[in-house]
Amino acid sequence: MKSNISYILLFFCFFYTQIGFSQDTKTNKQTIIPIVKKDSLLSKKKDSLLLQNKDTIVNDSIKPKESLEDIIIHTAKDYTIQNAKNKTVTLYNEANIKYTDIDLKAGIIIIDYKKNTLFAKGIKDSTGYVQRPVFIQGSQESEQDSIIYNFKSKRALIYGLKTKQGEMFTYGEKTKRVNDSTIYVRKIRFTTSEKENPDYYIATDKAKLVPGKKIIVGTSQLFIADVPTPLFLPFAYFPMTETSVSGFIIPSFDTGSSDRGIGFQNGGYYFALSDYADLTVQGDVYTNGSWSTRMSTNYVKRYRFNGTFAFNYESNISGIRGFDDFSKSNNFNIRWSHSQDSKASPNSRFSASVNMGSSSFFRESLNQYNISQTQNNTLNSSINYSKTFVGTPFNMAVTASHQQNTNTEEITMTLPSLTLNMNRVYPFAGKGGIKKNPIQKMGFNYNMKGQYLINTTDDEFLSSKMFETARSGVQHSTSTSTNIKAFKYFTLSPSANYEETWQFDYINKEYDSTENEVVTDTLRGFKTYREYNVGMSLSTNIYGTFNFKKGRLKAIRHTVRPSISYSYRPDFKDKYIKQVQQSEDETDFEEYTVFDQGIYGSPSSGLSNSIGISVNNVLEAKVAPKDPDSDEEDKKVMIFNNLNFNTSYNIAADSLRWSNISLSAGTRLLKDKLAVNFSGTFNPYQVDENGISINQFNSFPRLSRASLTANYSISSSDFDKSKKGTNENKNGNGANNPTDTLGAEIDPTARNNRQRNDTNNGKTQKTELYNSKIPWSINLVYSASYTNNGVDPGEIGVHTLGFSGNIDLSPKWKIGYSSGYDVVNGAFSFSRFNFTRDLDSWQFNFNWVPFGTNSSYTFFIGVKSSTLSDLKWDKTKPADRTLF
């Protein structure tokens, strides 16, 4: 941190050992006046802060510099007086002195070149004591009642000091500067509150400041709203640096629960490794033997990359050792996030998003407050590297991925997955890339993908067994296509595709007559198969407009995009089929291919000779403004974003040639605030008593599966006519800003969560009465699904209504909520509420899950500033943890 006011004044006043100055009030000219080098003491009176006679404010042994670095500019509103007899220069009313980057403003500034001193103070008027000295150098600013400085001995006395170092405001009644690195202050107060009358402060009788490094104080007491509290400290140490400083992290006391006893949470040490990285080590310990450790680091390289890494390990004990209810589990979790700056390399990119560990970590953890994580049953990770080969049509991507089901504890990983793509090229294009005829429009592309796939479980993770069933393979594919204008309004697009698959493992099945079963062995070796298909499609666009002469509805525009396609694919599986005896009957055989368990599956079976039919519809309306005399243009309203039908007919099939008919539709209503989407599947065939389709048509296709979702967002700002056209209220909680109460991580002990998080960039927010206007927002989500197998009556599988939002009871009181209702089961879903109170320099949070298996709460009140982040009180009641 830069030096404080006293330290800065050293540089300013030092140069006055060489010169004095005056200004003619008539001509406003500046005059440089030589100073007599013989001087006297500032005062013969003893100062209580000056304990030794030799340690006076004057020290004649210090030699002044002989030159100036810049021009000194001084001004005063009323007058500038030079007293030749007393050797003084006085500036009065809005006095200002500027030198290099130093700017001193005060009501009165007096320079005594006989005593080698500078004195600055405010002036009194009808409003009181005003124009207090304000000293600015660079970005540092301080205010005080008055200053006395001896620019020969470089010592100073400051009365009524107010300065800011970092996030800390310092108020001192009397300050004495001893040398460049030591300052003593009497009757001092420390606070991070920016108010003139601070919300709170820590008061002490004496303190020692080392500018830019630290503040050491004696016995101190906490005051809140000028009311003393019973909180005392025998001493205190405040680091005052702009760079991070290593130090201890004070743990919080946790009463815990009967199954783990009492303990301490989040105690540890913070390592400021460098300007580019840090390390935080924390831990928990409980009286029943449960413990955990956490390590996290943040790193950044400007214009290159940034990221975070965290590792958690917990040993959780429940019950008493030796009893039947005793259980113990060890869990871990690894999280890594890495992002590359776009400026680092325009042709390559590396990124990572990792969340992996024990499946039961979030359910059993004693120190994880992100309750929403317990509602997710999957963990996903990916590490990606991509590169574009400049000057060629090729690009490459390497990905390592991880998917984990926390319910079944099954893990799937690709270590790695390689993809090589060739962008479409047109080898027959004309000169300059001209593509006019079908040959010139013919394009080719190529894609190669390879994987090393691992399927394992929690128990076998990171063991040698996880590699025993690993599978690997490479798949090559290439295609070509072109388009031809046909019958003036149609586009004919022929295409051809070729695919070749390499597998480095295959299966072999043999009949075990002893066990009377088929034994499958996985063997290592190279196997390959090839496939191809050809096809063409014919498509067009049809536009229709229906005009209306009366009313506000002017026209309806209907766009239809019909398409019919044909594809042909031979039966490739037939030549790879093998047979194996599967029972004691020697004529009972099972068919299989060596590729059945391959990473890309087996060759396609059966001849495919099919025709595909699809129709896409878009429906729009044009509506006139309400006022026919206004200058507003007609408004376009979307009736259907999409209304699509798809089906196909397999010519080669001996029965059931028609596939199911798929329907999807979507629209937005109520000024685009309500989004509705519907999808359904219709089966044209009847079914037998077992629900299997038979080759007989229904009189009308049967709806076998359907789903409906609707999303609606609304806020109080939608009813505010003065803010028409916006979707946000004054606090930013509009309909387009959905609440994060479900997904937000709530950890009152996290260092970053104690920073300022208000919407005013840390400034004090002006409080006004809302009266009857209370900003609010609500987000509704409706979901329903229907199934009908044709035998049993249709049933509704999912039927839920979810809602979330915010209510601002006042500019500083906010309530967030998230819940839902399951109509089928007749119960509320996961519900969560959070209450936030902005206390200016303090912050209050209360988060509550009122019922269910995750019933819990967190309470936190503390100082926002990271400098005094340990001045807090937090209380947590985590959800009941069940050890498996």
mmCIF file of N, CA and C in Angstrom, residues 602-695:
data_model
loop_
_atom_site.group_PDB
_atom_site.id
_atom_site.type_symbol
_atom_site.label_atom_id
_atom_site.label_comp_id
_atom_site.label_asym_id
_atom_site.label_seq_id
_atom_site.Cartn_x
_atom_site.Cartn_y
_atom_site.Cartn_z
ATOM 1 N N SER A 602 -22.148 -52.318 -33.273
ATOM 2 C CA SER A 602 -21.992 -53.291 -34.356
ATOM 3 C C SER A 602 -22.514 -52.708 -35.663
ATOM 4 N N PRO A 603 -22.226 -53.363 -36.786
ATOM 5 C CA PRO A 603 -22.728 -52.866 -38.085
ATOM 6 C C PRO A 603 -24.253 -52.838 -38.102
ATOM 7 N N SER A 604 -24.798 -51.970 -38.913
ATOM 8 C CA SER A 604 -26.254 -51.821 -39.014
ATOM 9 C C SER A 604 -26.869 -53.097 -39.568
ATOM 10 N N SER A 605 -27.979 -53.500 -38.960
ATOM 11 C CA SER A 605 -28.639 -54.730 -39.385
ATOM 12 C C SER A 605 -29.875 -54.400 -40.202
ATOM 13 N N GLY A 606 -30.172 -55.254 -41.144
ATOM 14 C CA GLY A 606 -31.369 -55.106 -41.955
ATOM 15 C C GLY A 606 -31.198 -54.121 -43.085
ATOM 16 N N LEU A 607 -31.923 -54.387 -44.140
ATOM 17 C CA LEU A 607 -31.920 -53.493 -45.296
ATOM 18 C C LEU A 607 -32.831 -52.302 -45.016
ATOM 19 N N SER A 608 -32.331 -51.121 -45.304
ATOM 20 C CA SER A 608 -33.128 -49.909 -45.126
ATOM 21 C C SER A 608 -33.331 -49.264 -46.485
ATOM 22 N N ASN A 609 -34.581 -49.134 -46.856
ATOM 23 C CA ASN A 609 -34.940 -48.517 -48.133
ATOM 24 C C ASN A 609 -36.169 -47.664 -47.842
ATOM 25 N N SER A 610 -35.959 -46.469 -47.358
ATOM 26 C CA SER A 610 -37.057 -45.717 -46.749
ATOM 27 C C SER A 610 -37.245 -44.346 -47.379
ATOM 28 N N ILE A 611 -38.477 -43.858 -47.183
ATOM 29 C CA ILE A 611 -38.858 -42.513 -47.620
ATOM 30 C C ILE A 611 -39.225 -41.717 -46.369
ATOM 31 N N GLY A 612 -38.636 -40.555 -46.222
ATOM 32 C CA GLY A 612 -38.919 -39.690 -45.078
ATOM 33 C C GLY A 612 -39.761 -38.497 -45.493
ATOM 34 N N ILE A 613 -40.700 -38.140 -44.633
ATOM 35 C CA ILE A 613 -41.591 -37.006 -44.911
ATOM 36 C C ILE A 613 -41.564 -36.075 -43.703
ATOM 37 N N SER A 614 -41.384 -34.786 -43.934
ATOM 38 C CA SER A 614 -41.410 -33.789 -42.858
ATOM 39 C C SER A 614 -42.069 -32.515 -43.364
ATOM 40 N N VAL A 615 -42.801 -31.879 -42.477
ATOM 41 C CA VAL A 615 -43.453 -30.608 -42.796
ATOM 42 C C VAL A 615 -43.213 -29.662 -41.619
ATOM 43 N N ASN A 616 -42.592 -28.522 -41.897
ATOM 44 C CA ASN A 616 -42.342 -27.503 -40.890
ATOM 45 C C ASN A 616 -43.209 -26.286 -41.177
ATOM 46 N N ASN A 617 -43.849 -25.773 -40.145
ATOM 47 C CA ASN A 617 -44.759 -24.636 -40.293
ATOM 48 C C ASN A 617 -44.360 -23.503 -39.366
ATOM 49 N N VAL A 618 -44.484 -22.277 -39.865
ATOM 50 C CA VAL A 618 -44.303 -21.062 -39.059
ATOM 51 C C VAL A 618 -45.503 -20.167 -39.343
ATOM 52 N N LEU A 619 -46.154 -19.695 -38.268
ATOM 53 C CA LEU A 619 -47.362 -18.890 -38.416
ATOM 54 C C LEU A 619 -47.152 -17.558 -37.702
ATOM 55 N N GLU A 620 -47.306 -16.431 -38.459
ATOM 56 C CA GLU A 620 -47.098 -15.100 -37.918
ATOM 57 C C GLU A 620 -48.307 -14.218 -38.231
ATOM 58 N N ALA A 621 -48.496 -13.185 -37.421
ATOM 59 C CA ALA A 621 -49.602 -12.239 -37.641
ATOM 60 C C ALA A 621 -49.069 -10.822 -37.601
ATOM 61 N N LYS A 622 -49.740 -9.930 -38.325
ATOM 62 C CA LYS A 622 -49.397 -8.511 -38.310
ATOM 63 C C LYS A 622 -50.581 -7.770 -37.691
ATOM 64 N N VAL A 623 -50.289 -7.003 -36.588
ATOM 65 C CA VAL A 623 -51.336 -6.333 -35.832
ATOM 66 C C VAL A 623 -51.068 -4.834 -35.841
ATOM 67 N N ALA A 624 -52.125 -4.043 -36.102
ATOM 68 C CA ALA A 624 -52.011 -2.582 -36.127
ATOM 69 C C ALA A 624 -51.976 -2.050 -34.704
ATOM 70 N N PRO A 625 -51.405 -0.853 -34.472
ATOM 71 C CA PRO A 625 -51.384 -0.256 -33.127
ATOM 72 C C PRO A 625 -52.797 0.095 -32.672
ATOM 73 N N LYS A 626 -52.938 0.221 -31.325
ATOM 74 C CA LYS A 626 -54.258 0.531 -30.772
ATOM 75 C C LYS A 626 -54.759 1.887 -31.259
ATOM 76 N N ASP A 627 -53.839 2.859 -31.323
ATOM 77 C CA ASP A 627 -54.210 4.196 -31.780
ATOM 78 C C ASP A 627 -53.961 4.284 -33.288
ATOM 79 N N PRO A 628 -55.014 4.349 -34.083
ATOM 80 C CA PRO A 628 -54.805 4.377 -35.549
ATOM 81 C C PRO A 628 -54.125 5.637 -36.036
ATOM 82 N N ASP A 629 -54.135 6.707 -35.228
ATOM 83 C CA ASP A 629 -53.515 7.967 -35.650
ATOM 84 C C ASP A 629 -52.053 8.076 -35.234
ATOM 85 N N SER A 630 -51.550 7.092 -34.509
ATOM 86 C CA SER A 630 -50.169 7.156 -34.039
ATOM 87 C C SER A 630 -49.209 6.836 -35.177
ATOM 88 N N ASP A 631 -47.935 7.170 -34.928
ATOM 89 C CA ASP A 631 -46.893 6.914 -35.927
ATOM 90 C C ASP A 631 -46.277 5.522 -35.776
ATOM 91 N N GLU A 632 -46.791 4.717 -34.864
ATOM 92 C CA GLU A 632 -46.229 3.393 -34.644
ATOM 93 C C GLU A 632 -46.471 2.503 -35.861
ATOM 94 N N GLU A 633 -45.501 1.632 -36.104
ATOM 95 C CA GLU A 633 -45.622 0.693 -37.211
ATOM 96 C C GLU A 633 -46.413 -0.537 -36.752
ATOM 97 N N ASP A 634 -46.916 -1.284 -37.741
ATOM 98 C CA ASP A 634 -47.619 -2.519 -37.429
ATOM 99 C C ASP A 634 -46.670 -3.487 -36.717
ATOM 100 N N LYS A 635 -47.219 -4.195 -35.752
ATOM 101 C CA LYS A 635 -46.413 -5.094 -34.934
ATOM 102 C C LYS A 635 -46.536 -6.523 -35.433
ATOM 103 N N LYS A 636 -45.391 -7.224 -35.479
ATOM 104 C CA LYS A 636 -45.383 -8.617 -35.889
ATOM 105 C C LYS A 636 -45.524 -9.497 -34.643
ATOM 106 N N VAL A 637 -46.490 -10.396 -34.675
ATOM 107 C CA VAL A 637 -46.758 -11.291 -33.544
ATOM 108 C C VAL A 637 -46.575 -12.730 -34.020
ATOM 109 N N MET A 638 -45.763 -13.501 -33.241
ATOM 110 C CA MET A 638 -45.519 -14.890 -33.594
ATOM 111 C C MET A 638 -46.626 -15.763 -33.003
ATOM 112 N N ILE A 639 -47.370 -16.475 -33.857
ATOM 113 C CA ILE A 639 -48.420 -17.377 -33.393
ATOM 114 C C ILE A 639 -47.826 -18.746 -33.080
ATOM 115 N N PHE A 640 -47.065 -19.304 -34.012
ATOM 116 C CA PHE A 640 -46.339 -20.544 -33.793
ATOM 117 C C PHE A 640 -44.893 -20.345 -34.248
ATOM 118 N N ASN A 641 -43.957 -20.524 -33.308
ATOM 119 C CA ASN A 641 -42.550 -20.505 -33.708
ATOM 120 C C ASN A 641 -42.254 -21.697 -34.603
ATOM 121 N N ASN A 642 -42.846 -22.825 -34.244
ATOM 122 C CA ASN A 642 -42.675 -24.017 -35.059
ATOM 123 C C ASN A 642 -43.857 -24.941 -34.834
ATOM 124 N N LEU A 643 -44.224 -25.638 -35.876
ATOM 125 C CA LEU A 643 -45.244 -26.682 -35.833
ATOM 126 C C LEU A 643 -44.800 -27.734 -36.845
ATOM 127 N N ASN A 644 -44.135 -28.778 -36.329
ATOM 128 C CA ASN A 644 -43.422 -29.708 -37.195
ATOM 129 C C ASN A 644 -44.000 -31.113 -37.084
ATOM 130 N N PHE A 645 -44.045 -31.811 -38.248
ATOM 131 C CA PHE A 645 -44.476 -33.209 -38.328
ATOM 132 C C PHE A 645 -43.391 -33.991 -39.057
ATOM 133 N N ASN A 646 -43.118 -35.217 -38.541
ATOM 134 C CA ASN A 646 -42.110 -36.072 -39.181
ATOM 135 C C ASN A 646 -42.560 -37.520 -39.121
ATOM 136 N N THR A 647 -42.309 -38.246 -40.195
ATOM 137 C CA THR A 647 -42.548 -39.686 -40.238
ATOM 138 C C THR A 647 -41.718 -40.272 -41.378
ATOM 139 N N SER A 648 -41.738 -41.606 -41.492
ATOM 140 C CA SER A 648 -40.993 -42.259 -42.575
ATOM 141 C C SER A 648 -41.682 -43.566 -42.947
ATOM 142 N N TYR A 649 -41.352 -44.060 -44.148
ATOM 143 C CA TYR A 649 -41.939 -45.291 -44.683
ATOM 144 C C TYR A 649 -40.803 -46.153 -45.218
ATOM 145 N N ASN A 650 -40.672 -47.388 -44.626
ATOM 146 C CA ASN A 650 -39.598 -48.299 -45.005
ATOM 147 C C ASN A 650 -40.111 -49.270 -46.059
ATOM 148 N N ILE A 651 -39.665 -49.103 -47.292
ATOM 149 C CA ILE A 651 -40.130 -49.931 -48.408
ATOM 150 C C ILE A 651 -39.666 -51.367 -48.232
ATOM 151 N N ALA A 652 -38.501 -51.570 -47.625
ATOM 152 C CA ALA A 652 -37.915 -52.912 -47.532
ATOM 153 C C ALA A 652 -38.542 -53.748 -46.426
ATOM 154 N N ALA A 653 -39.266 -53.144 -45.506
ATOM 155 C CA ALA A 653 -39.840 -53.899 -44.390
ATOM 156 C C ALA A 653 -41.016 -54.728 -44.865
ATOM 157 N N ASP A 654 -41.193 -55.923 -44.261
ATOM 158 C CA ASP A 654 -42.303 -56.779 -44.645
ATOM 159 C C ASP A 654 -43.585 -56.409 -43.910
ATOM 160 N N SER A 655 -43.483 -55.629 -42.813
ATOM 161 C CA SER A 655 -44.651 -55.162 -42.061
ATOM 162 C C SER A 655 -44.253 -53.939 -41.245
ATOM 163 N N LEU A 656 -45.257 -53.282 -40.693
ATOM 164 C CA LEU A 656 -45.005 -52.087 -39.855
ATOM 165 C C LEU A 656 -44.072 -51.112 -40.576
ATOM 166 N N ARG A 657 -44.413 -50.825 -41.815
ATOM 167 C CA ARG A 657 -43.528 -49.984 -42.634
ATOM 168 C C ARG A 657 -43.532 -48.524 -42.206
ATOM 169 N N TRP A 658 -44.644 -48.070 -41.654
ATOM 170 C CA TRP A 658 -44.700 -46.667 -41.227
ATOM 171 C C TRP A 658 -44.097 -46.518 -39.826
ATOM 172 N N SER A 659 -43.302 -45.501 -39.668
ATOM 173 C CA SER A 659 -42.764 -45.196 -38.337
ATOM 174 C C SER A 659 -43.756 -44.330 -37.571
ATOM 175 N N ASN A 660 -43.474 -44.116 -36.298
ATOM 176 C CA ASN A 660 -44.322 -43.232 -35.500
ATOM 177 C C ASN A 660 -44.294 -41.813 -36.071
ATOM 178 N N ILE A 661 -45.387 -41.108 -35.862
ATOM 179 C CA ILE A 661 -45.473 -39.710 -36.308
ATOM 180 C C ILE A 661 -45.072 -38.810 -35.145
ATOM 181 N N SER A 662 -44.073 -37.977 -35.374
ATOM 182 C CA SER A 662 -43.585 -37.063 -34.334
ATOM 183 C C SER A 662 -44.144 -35.669 -34.572
ATOM 184 N N LEU A 663 -44.583 -35.064 -33.487
ATOM 185 C CA LEU A 663 -45.133 -33.698 -33.542
ATOM 186 C C LEU A 663 -44.414 -32.840 -32.514
ATOM 187 N N SER A 664 -44.018 -31.647 -32.912
ATOM 188 C CA SER A 664 -43.446 -30.676 -31.969
ATOM 189 C C SER A 664 -43.981 -29.297 -32.316
ATOM 190 N N ALA A 665 -44.297 -28.538 -31.285
ATOM 191 C CA ALA A 665 -44.851 -27.194 -31.486
ATOM 192 C C ALA A 665 -44.375 -26.292 -30.371
ATOM 193 N N GLY A 666 -44.224 -25.023 -30.685
ATOM 194 C CA GLY A 666 -43.800 -24.042 -29.689
ATOM 195 C C GLY A 666 -44.309 -22.663 -30.036
ATOM 196 N N THR A 667 -44.640 -21.907 -28.993
ATOM 197 C CA THR A 667 -45.113 -20.543 -29.201
ATOM 198 C C THR A 667 -44.800 -19.715 -27.970
ATOM 199 N N ARG A 668 -44.922 -18.395 -28.109
ATOM 200 C CA ARG A 668 -44.714 -17.460 -27.006
ATOM 201 C C ARG A 668 -45.921 -16.537 -26.950
ATOM 202 N N LEU A 669 -46.466 -16.370 -25.743
ATOM 203 C CA LEU A 669 -47.677 -15.589 -25.555
ATOM 204 C C LEU A 669 -47.451 -14.511 -24.510
ATOM 205 N N LEU A 670 -48.447 -13.652 -24.350
ATOM 206 C CA LEU A 670 -48.428 -12.596 -23.327
ATOM 207 C C LEU A 670 -47.158 -11.762 -23.426
ATOM 208 N N LYS A 671 -46.981 -11.150 -24.570
ATOM 209 C CA LYS A 671 -45.823 -10.293 -24.830
ATOM 210 C C LYS A 671 -44.500 -11.030 -24.623
ATOM 211 N N ASP A 672 -44.466 -12.259 -25.108
ATOM 212 C CA ASP A 672 -43.271 -13.106 -25.069
ATOM 213 C C ASP A 672 -42.859 -13.509 -23.652
ATOM 214 N N LYS A 673 -43.727 -13.335 -22.671
ATOM 215 C CA LYS A 673 -43.390 -13.719 -21.305
ATOM 216 C C LYS A 673 -43.728 -15.175 -21.019
ATOM 217 N N LEU A 674 -44.669 -15.744 -21.776
ATOM 218 C CA LEU A 674 -45.073 -17.130 -21.584
ATOM 219 C C LEU A 674 -44.577 -17.956 -22.762
ATOM 220 N N ALA A 675 -43.689 -18.897 -22.474
ATOM 221 C CA ALA A 675 -43.156 -19.795 -23.510
ATOM 222 C C ALA A 675 -43.776 -21.168 -23.317
ATOM 223 N N VAL A 676 -44.424 -21.681 -24.355
ATOM 224 C CA VAL A 676 -45.104 -22.977 -24.298
ATOM 225 C C VAL A 676 -44.507 -23.881 -25.367
ATOM 226 N N ASN A 677 -44.147 -25.119 -24.964
ATOM 227 C CA ASN A 677 -43.602 -26.096 -25.900
ATOM 228 C C ASN A 677 -44.314 -27.437 -25.688
ATOM 229 N N PHE A 678 -44.666 -28.058 -26.811
ATOM 230 C CA PHE A 678 -45.373 -29.329 -26.762
ATOM 231 C C PHE A 678 -44.699 -30.301 -27.723
ATOM 232 N N SER A 679 -44.604 -31.551 -27.314
ATOM 233 C CA SER A 679 -44.101 -32.604 -28.199
ATOM 234 C C SER A 679 -44.931 -33.857 -27.984
ATOM 235 N N GLY A 680 -45.126 -34.611 -29.045
ATOM 236 C CA GLY A 680 -45.924 -35.821 -28.948
ATOM 237 C C GLY A 680 -45.521 -36.845 -29.989
ATOM 238 N N THR A 681 -45.841 -38.110 -29.686
ATOM 239 C CA THR A 681 -45.571 -39.211 -30.603
ATOM 240 C C THR A 681 -46.863 -39.974 -30.836
ATOM 241 N N PHE A 682 -47.207 -40.209 -32.117
ATOM 242 C CA PHE A 682 -48.443 -40.907 -32.490
ATOM 243 C C PHE A 682 -48.088 -42.229 -33.157
ATOM 244 N N ASN A 683 -48.714 -43.290 -32.675
ATOM 245 C CA ASN A 683 -48.484 -44.622 -33.242
ATOM 246 C C ASN A 683 -49.631 -44.951 -34.195
ATOM 247 N N PRO A 684 -49.338 -45.203 -35.479
ATOM 248 C CA PRO A 684 -50.427 -45.476 -36.434
ATOM 249 C C PRO A 684 -50.966 -46.900 -36.338
ATOM 250 N N TYR A 685 -50.261 -47.798 -35.607
ATOM 251 C CA TYR A 685 -50.647 -49.198 -35.574
ATOM 252 C C TYR A 685 -51.327 -49.586 -34.263
ATOM 253 N N GLN A 686 -52.123 -50.620 -34.347
ATOM 254 C CA GLN A 686 -52.733 -51.180 -33.157
ATOM 255 C C GLN A 686 -51.716 -52.048 -32.416
ATOM 256 N N VAL A 687 -52.050 -52.405 -31.173
ATOM 257 C CA VAL A 687 -51.168 -53.243 -30.357
ATOM 258 C C VAL A 687 -51.950 -54.451 -29.867
ATOM 259 N N ASP A 688 -51.206 -55.531 -29.526
ATOM 260 C CA ASP A 688 -51.848 -56.717 -28.958
ATOM 261 C C ASP A 688 -51.964 -56.559 -27.454
ATOM 262 N N GLU A 689 -52.352 -57.648 -26.766
ATOM 263 C CA GLU A 689 -52.563 -57.575 -25.323
ATOM 264 C C GLU A 689 -51.272 -57.328 -24.557
ATOM 265 N N ASN A 690 -50.120 -57.535 -25.187
ATOM 266 C CA ASN A 690 -48.821 -57.290 -24.535
ATOM 267 C C ASN A 690 -48.260 -55.909 -24.865
ATOM 268 N N GLY A 691 -48.992 -55.127 -25.615
ATOM 269 C CA GLY A 691 -48.542 -53.790 -25.965
ATOM 270 C C GLY A 691 -47.596 -53.755 -27.133
ATOM 271 N N ILE A 692 -47.515 -54.846 -27.921
ATOM 272 C CA ILE A 692 -46.626 -54.905 -29.077
ATOM 273 C C ILE A 692 -47.428 -54.541 -30.331
ATOM 274 N N SER A 693 -46.847 -53.672 -31.149
ATOM 275 C CA SER A 693 -47.540 -53.214 -32.357
ATOM 276 C C SER A 693 -47.757 -54.365 -33.326
ATOM 277 N N ILE A 694 -48.933 -54.371 -33.931
ATOM 278 C CA ILE A 694 -49.263 -55.359 -34.960
ATOM 279 C C ILE A 694 -49.556 -54.620 -36.265
ATOM 280 N N ASN A 695 -49.555 -55.354 -37.356
ATOM 281 C CA ASN A 695 -49.659 -54.744 -38.673
ATOM 282 C C ASN A 695 -51.115 -54.416 -39.024
#
